[in-house]
Coordinates of C-alpha atoms in Angstrom, one line a residue:
X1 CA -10.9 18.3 -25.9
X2 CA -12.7 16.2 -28.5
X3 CA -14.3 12.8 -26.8
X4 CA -13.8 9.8 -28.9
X5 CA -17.4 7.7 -28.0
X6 CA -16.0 3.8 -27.9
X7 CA -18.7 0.8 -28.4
X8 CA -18.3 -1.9 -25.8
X9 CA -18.2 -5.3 -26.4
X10 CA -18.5 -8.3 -23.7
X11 CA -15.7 -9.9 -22.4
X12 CA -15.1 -13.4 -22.3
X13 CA -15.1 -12.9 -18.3
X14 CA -18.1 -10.9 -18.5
X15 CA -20.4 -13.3 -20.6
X16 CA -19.4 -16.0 -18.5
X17 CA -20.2 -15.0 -15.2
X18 CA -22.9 -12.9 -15.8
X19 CA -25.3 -15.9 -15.5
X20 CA -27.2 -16.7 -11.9
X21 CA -26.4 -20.2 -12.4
X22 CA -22.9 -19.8 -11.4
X23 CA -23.3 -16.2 -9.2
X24 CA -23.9 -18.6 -6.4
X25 CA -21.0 -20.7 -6.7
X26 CA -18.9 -16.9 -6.6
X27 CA -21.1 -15.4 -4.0
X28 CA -20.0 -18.8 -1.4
X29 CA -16.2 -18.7 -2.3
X30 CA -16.4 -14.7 -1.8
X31 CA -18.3 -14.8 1.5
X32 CA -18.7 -18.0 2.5
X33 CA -22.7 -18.0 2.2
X34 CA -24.5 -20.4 0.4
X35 CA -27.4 -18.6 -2.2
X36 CA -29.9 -19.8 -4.9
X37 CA -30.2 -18.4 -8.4
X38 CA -33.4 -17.2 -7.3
X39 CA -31.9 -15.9 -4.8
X40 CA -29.6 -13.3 -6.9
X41 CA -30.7 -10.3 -9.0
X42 CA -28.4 -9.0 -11.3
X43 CA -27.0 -5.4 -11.3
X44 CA -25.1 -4.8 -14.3
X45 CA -24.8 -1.7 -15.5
X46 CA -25.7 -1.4 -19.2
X47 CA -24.2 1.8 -20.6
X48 CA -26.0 4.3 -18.0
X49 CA -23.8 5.7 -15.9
X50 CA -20.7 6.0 -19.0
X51 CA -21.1 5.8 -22.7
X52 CA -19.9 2.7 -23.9
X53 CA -18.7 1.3 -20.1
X54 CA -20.4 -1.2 -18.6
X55 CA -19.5 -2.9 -15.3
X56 CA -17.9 -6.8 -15.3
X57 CA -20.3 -8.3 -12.8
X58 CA -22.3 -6.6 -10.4
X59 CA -25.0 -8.5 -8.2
X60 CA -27.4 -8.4 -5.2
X61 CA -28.1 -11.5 -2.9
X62 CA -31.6 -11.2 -1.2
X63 CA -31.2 -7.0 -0.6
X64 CA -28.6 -8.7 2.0
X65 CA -25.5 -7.7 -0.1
X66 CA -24.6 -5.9 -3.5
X67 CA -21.3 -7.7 -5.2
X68 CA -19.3 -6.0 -7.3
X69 CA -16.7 -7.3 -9.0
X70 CA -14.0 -6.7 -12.1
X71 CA -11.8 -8.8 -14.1
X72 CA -8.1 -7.1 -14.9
X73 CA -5.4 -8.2 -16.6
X74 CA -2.9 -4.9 -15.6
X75 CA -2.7 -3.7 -12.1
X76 CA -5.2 -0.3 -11.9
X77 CA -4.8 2.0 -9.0
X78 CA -8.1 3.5 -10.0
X79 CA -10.1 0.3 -9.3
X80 CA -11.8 2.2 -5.8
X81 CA -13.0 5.0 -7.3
X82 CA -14.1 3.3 -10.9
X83 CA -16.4 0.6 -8.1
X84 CA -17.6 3.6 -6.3
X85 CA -19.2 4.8 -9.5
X86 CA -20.9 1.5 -10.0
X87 CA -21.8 1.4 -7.0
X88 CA -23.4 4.8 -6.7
X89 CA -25.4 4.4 -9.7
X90 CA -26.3 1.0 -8.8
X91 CA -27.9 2.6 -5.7
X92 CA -29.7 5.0 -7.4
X93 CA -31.5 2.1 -9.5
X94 CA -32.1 0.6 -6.5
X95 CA -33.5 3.3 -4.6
X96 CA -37.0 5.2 -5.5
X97 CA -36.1 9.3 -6.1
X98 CA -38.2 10.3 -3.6
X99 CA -37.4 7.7 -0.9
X100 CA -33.9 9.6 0.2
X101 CA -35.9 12.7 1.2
X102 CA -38.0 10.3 3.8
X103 CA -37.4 10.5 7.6
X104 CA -36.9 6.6 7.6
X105 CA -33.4 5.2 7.2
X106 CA -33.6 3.3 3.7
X107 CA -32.6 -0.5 4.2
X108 CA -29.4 -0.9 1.5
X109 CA -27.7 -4.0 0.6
X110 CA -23.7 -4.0 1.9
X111 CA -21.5 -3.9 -1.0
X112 CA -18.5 -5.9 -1.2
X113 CA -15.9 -5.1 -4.0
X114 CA -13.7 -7.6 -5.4
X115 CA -11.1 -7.8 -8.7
X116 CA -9.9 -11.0 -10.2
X117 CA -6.5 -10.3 -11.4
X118 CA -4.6 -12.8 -14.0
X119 CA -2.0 -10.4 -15.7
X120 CA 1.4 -11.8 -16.6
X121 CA 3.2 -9.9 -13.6
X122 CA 4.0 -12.0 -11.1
X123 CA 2.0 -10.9 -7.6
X124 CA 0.3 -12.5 -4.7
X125 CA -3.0 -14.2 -3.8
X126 CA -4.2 -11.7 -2.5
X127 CA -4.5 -7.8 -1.3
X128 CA -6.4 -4.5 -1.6
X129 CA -6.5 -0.7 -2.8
X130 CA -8.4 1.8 -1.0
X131 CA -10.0 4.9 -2.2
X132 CA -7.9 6.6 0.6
X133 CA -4.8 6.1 -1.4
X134 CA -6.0 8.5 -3.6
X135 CA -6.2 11.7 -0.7
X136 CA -2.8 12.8 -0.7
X137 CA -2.6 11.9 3.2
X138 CA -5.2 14.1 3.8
X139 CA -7.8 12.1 6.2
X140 CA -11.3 11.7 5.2
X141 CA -14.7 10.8 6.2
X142 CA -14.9 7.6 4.2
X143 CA -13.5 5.3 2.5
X144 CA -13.9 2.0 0.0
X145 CA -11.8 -1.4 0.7
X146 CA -11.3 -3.1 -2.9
X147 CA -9.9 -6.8 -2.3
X148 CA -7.7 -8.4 -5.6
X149 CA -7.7 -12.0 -5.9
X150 CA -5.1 -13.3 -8.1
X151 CA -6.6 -16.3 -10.3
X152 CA -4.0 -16.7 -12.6
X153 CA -3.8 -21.2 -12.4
X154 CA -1.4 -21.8 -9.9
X155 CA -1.7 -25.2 -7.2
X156 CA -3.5 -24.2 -4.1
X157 CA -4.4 -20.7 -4.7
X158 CA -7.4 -20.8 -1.9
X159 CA -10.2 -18.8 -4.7
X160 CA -9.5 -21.4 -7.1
X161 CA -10.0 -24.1 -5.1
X162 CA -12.9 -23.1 -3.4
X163 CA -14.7 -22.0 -7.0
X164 CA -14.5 -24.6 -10.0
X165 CA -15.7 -21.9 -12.5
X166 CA -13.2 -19.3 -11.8
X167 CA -10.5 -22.4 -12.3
X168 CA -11.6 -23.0 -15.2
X169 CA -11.9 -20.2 -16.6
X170 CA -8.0 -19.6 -14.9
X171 CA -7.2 -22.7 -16.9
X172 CA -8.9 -21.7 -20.1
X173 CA -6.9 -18.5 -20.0
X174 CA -3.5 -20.3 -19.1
X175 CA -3.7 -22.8 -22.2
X176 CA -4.0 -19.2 -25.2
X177 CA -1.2 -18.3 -23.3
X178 CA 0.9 -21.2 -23.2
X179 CA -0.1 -21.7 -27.3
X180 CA 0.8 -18.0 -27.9
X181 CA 3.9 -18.2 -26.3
X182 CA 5.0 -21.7 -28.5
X183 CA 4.3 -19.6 -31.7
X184 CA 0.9 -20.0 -32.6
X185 CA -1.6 -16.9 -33.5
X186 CA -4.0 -15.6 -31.0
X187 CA -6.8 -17.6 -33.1
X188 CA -5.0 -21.0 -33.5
X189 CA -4.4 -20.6 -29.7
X190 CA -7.9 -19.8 -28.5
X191 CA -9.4 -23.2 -30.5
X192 CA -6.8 -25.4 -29.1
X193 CA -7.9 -24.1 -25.6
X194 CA -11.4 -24.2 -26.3
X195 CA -10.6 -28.0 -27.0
X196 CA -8.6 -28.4 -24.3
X197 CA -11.3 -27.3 -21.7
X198 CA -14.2 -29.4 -23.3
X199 CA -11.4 -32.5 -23.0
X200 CA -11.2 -31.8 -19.5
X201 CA -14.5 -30.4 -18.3
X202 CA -13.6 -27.1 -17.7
X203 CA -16.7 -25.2 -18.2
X204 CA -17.2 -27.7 -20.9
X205 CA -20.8 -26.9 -21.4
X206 CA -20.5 -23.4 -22.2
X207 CA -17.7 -23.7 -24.5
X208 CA -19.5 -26.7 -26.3
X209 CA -22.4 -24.1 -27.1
X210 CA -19.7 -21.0 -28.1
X211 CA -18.4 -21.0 -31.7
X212 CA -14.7 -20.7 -31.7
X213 CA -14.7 -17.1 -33.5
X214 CA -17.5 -15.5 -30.6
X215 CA -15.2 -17.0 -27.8
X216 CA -12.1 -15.3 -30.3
X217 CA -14.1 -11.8 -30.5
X218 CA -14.7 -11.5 -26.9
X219 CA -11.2 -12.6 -25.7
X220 CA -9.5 -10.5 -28.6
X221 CA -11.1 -7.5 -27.0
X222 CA -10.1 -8.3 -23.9
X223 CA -6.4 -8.2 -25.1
X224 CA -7.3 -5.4 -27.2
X225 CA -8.3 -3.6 -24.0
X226 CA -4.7 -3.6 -22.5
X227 CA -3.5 -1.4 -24.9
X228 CA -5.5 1.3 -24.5
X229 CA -4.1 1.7 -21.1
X230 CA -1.8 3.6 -23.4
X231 CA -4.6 6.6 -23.3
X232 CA -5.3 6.9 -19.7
X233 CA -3.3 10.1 -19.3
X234 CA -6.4 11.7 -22.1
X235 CA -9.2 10.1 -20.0
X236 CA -8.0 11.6 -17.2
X237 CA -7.4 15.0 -18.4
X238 CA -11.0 14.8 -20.3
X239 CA -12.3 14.3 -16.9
X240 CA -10.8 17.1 -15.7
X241 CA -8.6 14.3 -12.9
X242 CA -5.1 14.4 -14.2
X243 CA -3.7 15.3 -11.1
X244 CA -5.5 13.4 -9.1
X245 CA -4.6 10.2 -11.3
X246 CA -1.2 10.9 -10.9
X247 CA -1.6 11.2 -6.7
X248 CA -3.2 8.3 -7.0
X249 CA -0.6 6.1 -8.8
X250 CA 2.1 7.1 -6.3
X251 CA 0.5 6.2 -4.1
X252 CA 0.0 2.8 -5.1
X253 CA 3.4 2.8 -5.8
X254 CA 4.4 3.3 -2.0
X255 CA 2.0 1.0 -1.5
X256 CA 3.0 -1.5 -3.1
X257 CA 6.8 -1.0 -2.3
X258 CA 5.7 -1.3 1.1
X259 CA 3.1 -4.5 1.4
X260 CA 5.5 -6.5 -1.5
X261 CA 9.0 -4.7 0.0
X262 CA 10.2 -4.1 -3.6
X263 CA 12.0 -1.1 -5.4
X264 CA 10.1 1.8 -6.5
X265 CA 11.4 0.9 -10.2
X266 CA 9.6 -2.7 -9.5
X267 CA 6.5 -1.0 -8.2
X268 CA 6.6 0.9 -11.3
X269 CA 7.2 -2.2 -13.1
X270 CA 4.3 -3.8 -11.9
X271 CA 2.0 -0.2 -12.3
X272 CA 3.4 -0.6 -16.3
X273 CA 4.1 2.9 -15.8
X274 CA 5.8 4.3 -19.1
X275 CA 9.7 4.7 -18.7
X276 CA 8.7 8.4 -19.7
X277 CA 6.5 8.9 -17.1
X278 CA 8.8 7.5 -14.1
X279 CA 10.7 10.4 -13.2
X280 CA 8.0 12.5 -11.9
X281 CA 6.2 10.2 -10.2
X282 CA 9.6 9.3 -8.5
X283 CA 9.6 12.9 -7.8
X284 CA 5.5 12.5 -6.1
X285 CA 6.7 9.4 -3.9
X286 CA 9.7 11.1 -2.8
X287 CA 7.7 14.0 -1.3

């Protein structure tokens, strides 16, 4: 099957938190440790490990930790095992060729894998997918924890109020909205937030020093981005994991019906699985 090779473009939520300045503020919400700039080296991953992919933000805090973390808008059961590619590649920059053929144990930062979730759907603060979802049942000899923080602006939702950038950012994303949903085109909407934000210093600064259209571009593709959910059946199959996409999503959806108690068509709902597509999965998750 042919490949279609897609160009990448940054993400709003990508070009603002890729900056040390405000990793630290993230790293002691996250974790509850305090960290410098100096203290953080970058690790995100520019194109290597996929063409055209890159990773949302990916860090290391004095060889102590490795952070990764993603930014959704949709509810993806394959977060675990896209994060264990990072993190796998992120290891192998991080680790000389011919080290892992030494006797000595090589000293690795812990990684710690989060997503930020602000879709529409309407779903918790907080809770996690595993790679283990994705085995069938089957029992293996490892596994990978993924926690999702919801960050959509909401009073008292505990990540927002312990990180002023991810509110405002949050708030940033809940003014388009509340402009597109009035009427107004995805444009119009954007400069009236951008506006609204420098108003009321939420990450005033940066938007003061972004032209409308860039902060347009990057949040356009973002939306954009959604819709090619729609071709996630032809990723899979050009990877040769069709089936094991499709284990995978059931079981999320047992998941879900079982942390959130909610229908399988709700779990289904909240998956966006295509009304097409239902029946056999009802068939997976029905054993």
């Amino acid at each position: 099957m042919r490949r279609t090779k897609r160009s990448y473009k940054d993400s709003l939520f990508r070009d603002i938190f890729n900056n040390r300045e405000r990793l630290p503020e993230i790293y002691e919400a996250l974790l509850g440790l305090k960290a410098t700039p100096q203290d953080i080296t970058l690790a995100t991953i520019d194109e290597t490990l996929f063409s055209g992919i890159k990773n949302d933000v990916g860090f290391i805090v004095r060889n102590e930790y490795v952070l990764l973390a993603e930014h959704q808008s949709t509810i993806n059961a394959n977060m675990p095992l896209r994060l264990f590619m990072y993190l796998a590649e992120i290891y192998r920059q991080y680790v000389n060729e011919d080290a892992v053929y030494k006797r000595e144990s090589i000293a690795l930062p812990a990684p710690r894998f989060y997503v930020f979730y602000n879709g529409s759907t309407e779903m918790p603060d907080c809770w996690e997918h595993h790679l283990s979802d994705a085995f069938g049942g089957r029992k293996g000899d490892m596994d990978l924890n993924v926690t999702v923080l919801n960050i959509n602006d909401k009073p008292q939702r505990p990540i927002l109020e312990k990180c002023p950038s991810l509110k405002s950012y949050s708030v940033f994303v809940a003014q388009v909205r509340e402009h597109v949903k009035k009427g107004g085109t995805l444009e119009s909407a954007i400069g009236e937030a951008v506006q609204y934000c420098i108003a009321h210093d939420y990450l005033r600064d940066y938007f003061r020093q972004k032209h409308t259209k860039e902060v347009f571009d990057m949040l356009n593709f973002a939306w954009n981005q959604e819709r090619a959910l729609e071709v996630r059946a032809e990723e899979a199959m050009e990877k040769g994991l069709a089936q094991g996409v499709m284990q995978t999503t059931a079981a999320s959806i047992c998941h879900i019906m079982k942390s959130f108690n909610v229908s399988m068509e709700k779990a289904m709902d909240v998956l966006q699985i295509p009304t097409a597509e239902r029946a056999k999965y009802a068939q997976l998750v029905k054993g």
